[in-house]
GROMACS .gro file of C-alpha atoms in nm:
model
  109
    1MET     CA    1  10.382   9.472  16.185
    2ALA     CA    2  10.333   9.842  16.109
    3GLU     CA    3  10.049  10.012  16.278
    4THR     CA    4   9.803  10.193  16.045
    5SER     CA    5   9.635  10.511  16.156
    6ASP     CA    6   9.330  10.478  15.927
    7THR     CA    7   9.036  10.625  16.112
    8ARG     CA    8   8.781  10.563  15.840
    9THR     CA    9   8.479  10.357  15.914
   10PRO     CA   10   8.404  10.038  15.719
   11ALA     CA   11   8.122  10.222  15.539
   12GLN     CA   12   8.367  10.495  15.426
   13ILE     CA   13   8.615  10.237  15.306
   14GLU     CA   14   8.339  10.057  15.111
   15ALA     CA   15   8.229  10.389  14.957
   16ASP     CA   16   8.591  10.462  14.851
   17ILE     CA   17   8.622  10.117  14.699
   18ARG     CA   18   8.293  10.165  14.512
   19ARG     CA   19   8.408  10.505  14.374
   20ARG     CA   20   8.742  10.361  14.263
   21ARG     CA   21   8.569  10.070  14.090
   22GLU     CA   22   8.345  10.315  13.902
   23VAL     CA   23   8.647  10.522  13.795
   24LEU     CA   24   8.831  10.207  13.685
   25ALA     CA   25   8.525  10.089  13.494
   26GLU     CA   26   8.505  10.423  13.309
   27THR     CA   27   8.878  10.407  13.232
   28LEU     CA   28   8.846  10.054  13.099
   29ASP     CA   29   8.551  10.160  12.883
   30GLU     CA   30   8.757  10.448  12.739
   31ILE     CA   31   9.049  10.213  12.669
   32GLY     CA   32   8.812   9.969  12.502
   33VAL     CA   33   8.678  10.243  12.275
   34ARG     CA   34   9.029  10.371  12.191
   35VAL     CA   35   9.167  10.030  12.094
   36HIS     CA   36   8.856   9.920  11.903
   37PRO     CA   37   8.943   9.854  11.536
   38LYS     CA   38   8.675  10.094  11.410
   39THR     CA   39   8.814  10.374  11.627
   40ILE     CA   40   9.170  10.307  11.511
   41ALA     CA   41   9.059  10.292  11.147
   42GLY     CA   42   8.864  10.617  11.190
   43ASP     CA   43   9.168  10.790  11.340
   44VAL     CA   44   9.392  10.670  11.057
   45LYS     CA   45   9.135  10.777  10.800
   46ALA     CA   46   9.109  11.123  10.957
   47LYS     CA   47   9.488  11.163  10.948
   48VAL     CA   48   9.504  11.056  10.583
   49VAL     CA   49   9.224  11.295  10.489
   50ALA     CA   50   9.399  11.579  10.671
   51ASN     CA   51   9.726  11.503  10.489
   52VAL     CA   52   9.549  11.482  10.152
   53ASP     CA   53   9.368  11.811  10.219
   54HIS     CA   54   9.700  11.973  10.307
   55THR     CA   55   9.868  11.836   9.994
   56VAL     CA   56   9.577  11.937   9.770
   57GLY     CA   57   9.580  12.285   9.923
   58ARG     CA   58   9.950  12.324   9.854
   59ALA     CA   59   9.906  12.196   9.498
   60TYR     CA   60   9.618  12.439   9.443
   61VAL     CA   61   9.831  12.730   9.557
   62GLN     CA   62  10.117  12.621   9.330
   63VAL     CA   63   9.890  12.578   9.026
   64ASN     CA   64   9.728  12.914   9.096
   65ARG     CA   65  10.071  13.076   9.108
   66VAL     CA   66  10.176  12.917   8.775
   67VAL     CA   67   9.849  13.018   8.606
   68SER     CA   68   9.893  13.375   8.728
   69GLU     CA   69  10.249  13.386   8.596
   70VAL     CA   70  10.145  13.248   8.256
   71ARG     CA   71   9.852  13.485   8.239
   72ALA     CA   72  10.082  13.777   8.314
   73GLN     CA   73  10.286  13.678   8.008
   74PHE     CA   74   9.986  13.697   7.772
   75VAL     CA   75   9.767  13.970   7.927
   76ASP     CA   76   9.865  14.327   8.013
   77GLU     CA   77   9.771  14.513   8.332
   78GLU     CA   78   9.442  14.631   8.181
   79GLY     CA   79   9.334  14.278   8.087
   80ALA     CA   80   9.390  14.317   7.712
   81PRO     CA   81   9.575  14.035   7.533
   82ARG     CA   82   9.937  14.099   7.438
   83MET     CA   83   9.913  14.023   7.067
   84GLU     CA   84  10.291  14.021   7.022
   85ARG     CA   85  10.299  13.713   7.249
   86VAL     CA   86   9.964  13.551   7.170
   87VAL     CA   87  10.004  13.532   6.790
   88PRO     CA   88  10.338  13.340   6.786
   89VAL     CA   89  10.210  13.089   7.044
   90ALA     CA   90   9.884  13.041   6.850
   91LEU     CA   91  10.079  12.982   6.527
   92MET     CA   92  10.301  12.729   6.702
   93VAL     CA   93   9.998  12.542   6.840
   94VAL     CA   94   9.836  12.533   6.495
   95GLY     CA   95  10.164  12.405   6.347
   96VAL     CA   96  10.198  12.127   6.606
   97VAL     CA   97   9.835  12.018   6.560
   98GLY     CA   98   9.885  12.020   6.181
   99LEU     CA   99  10.199  11.804   6.209
  100LEU     CA  100  10.017  11.560   6.436
  101ALA     CA  101   9.729  11.542   6.188
  102LEU     CA  102   9.967  11.478   5.898
  103GLY     CA  103  10.151  11.213   6.097
  104SER     CA  104   9.832  11.027   6.181
  105ARG     CA  105   9.721  11.034   5.814
  106ARG     CA  106  10.048  10.884   5.694
  107ARG     CA  107  10.025  10.593   5.938
  108ARG     CA  108   9.675  10.502   5.819
  109GLY     CA  109   9.759  10.516   5.447
   0.00000   0.00000   0.00000
């Protein structure tokens, strides 16, 4: 049998055991909180929200870029409308709306 050279007193050994039990109890409490269904659901929800926020942010930037490009086509640097581009588009929109109106009237009649 191997000889141990532990020179601690029984009171010191008991104090060490008590401290280790407290540390283990805290660790078990933390594990219990981490594996609790509400904690897991909250973590998943937070990840989903973060991903949605990221996706919405990217979509916002993309839409902003498209709107700026379209606006640049119809407005000059000073902010005045470019009539040579606005008028043809407005006429086309009026024509499409008129055709849709005529088409809906023919179906009813």
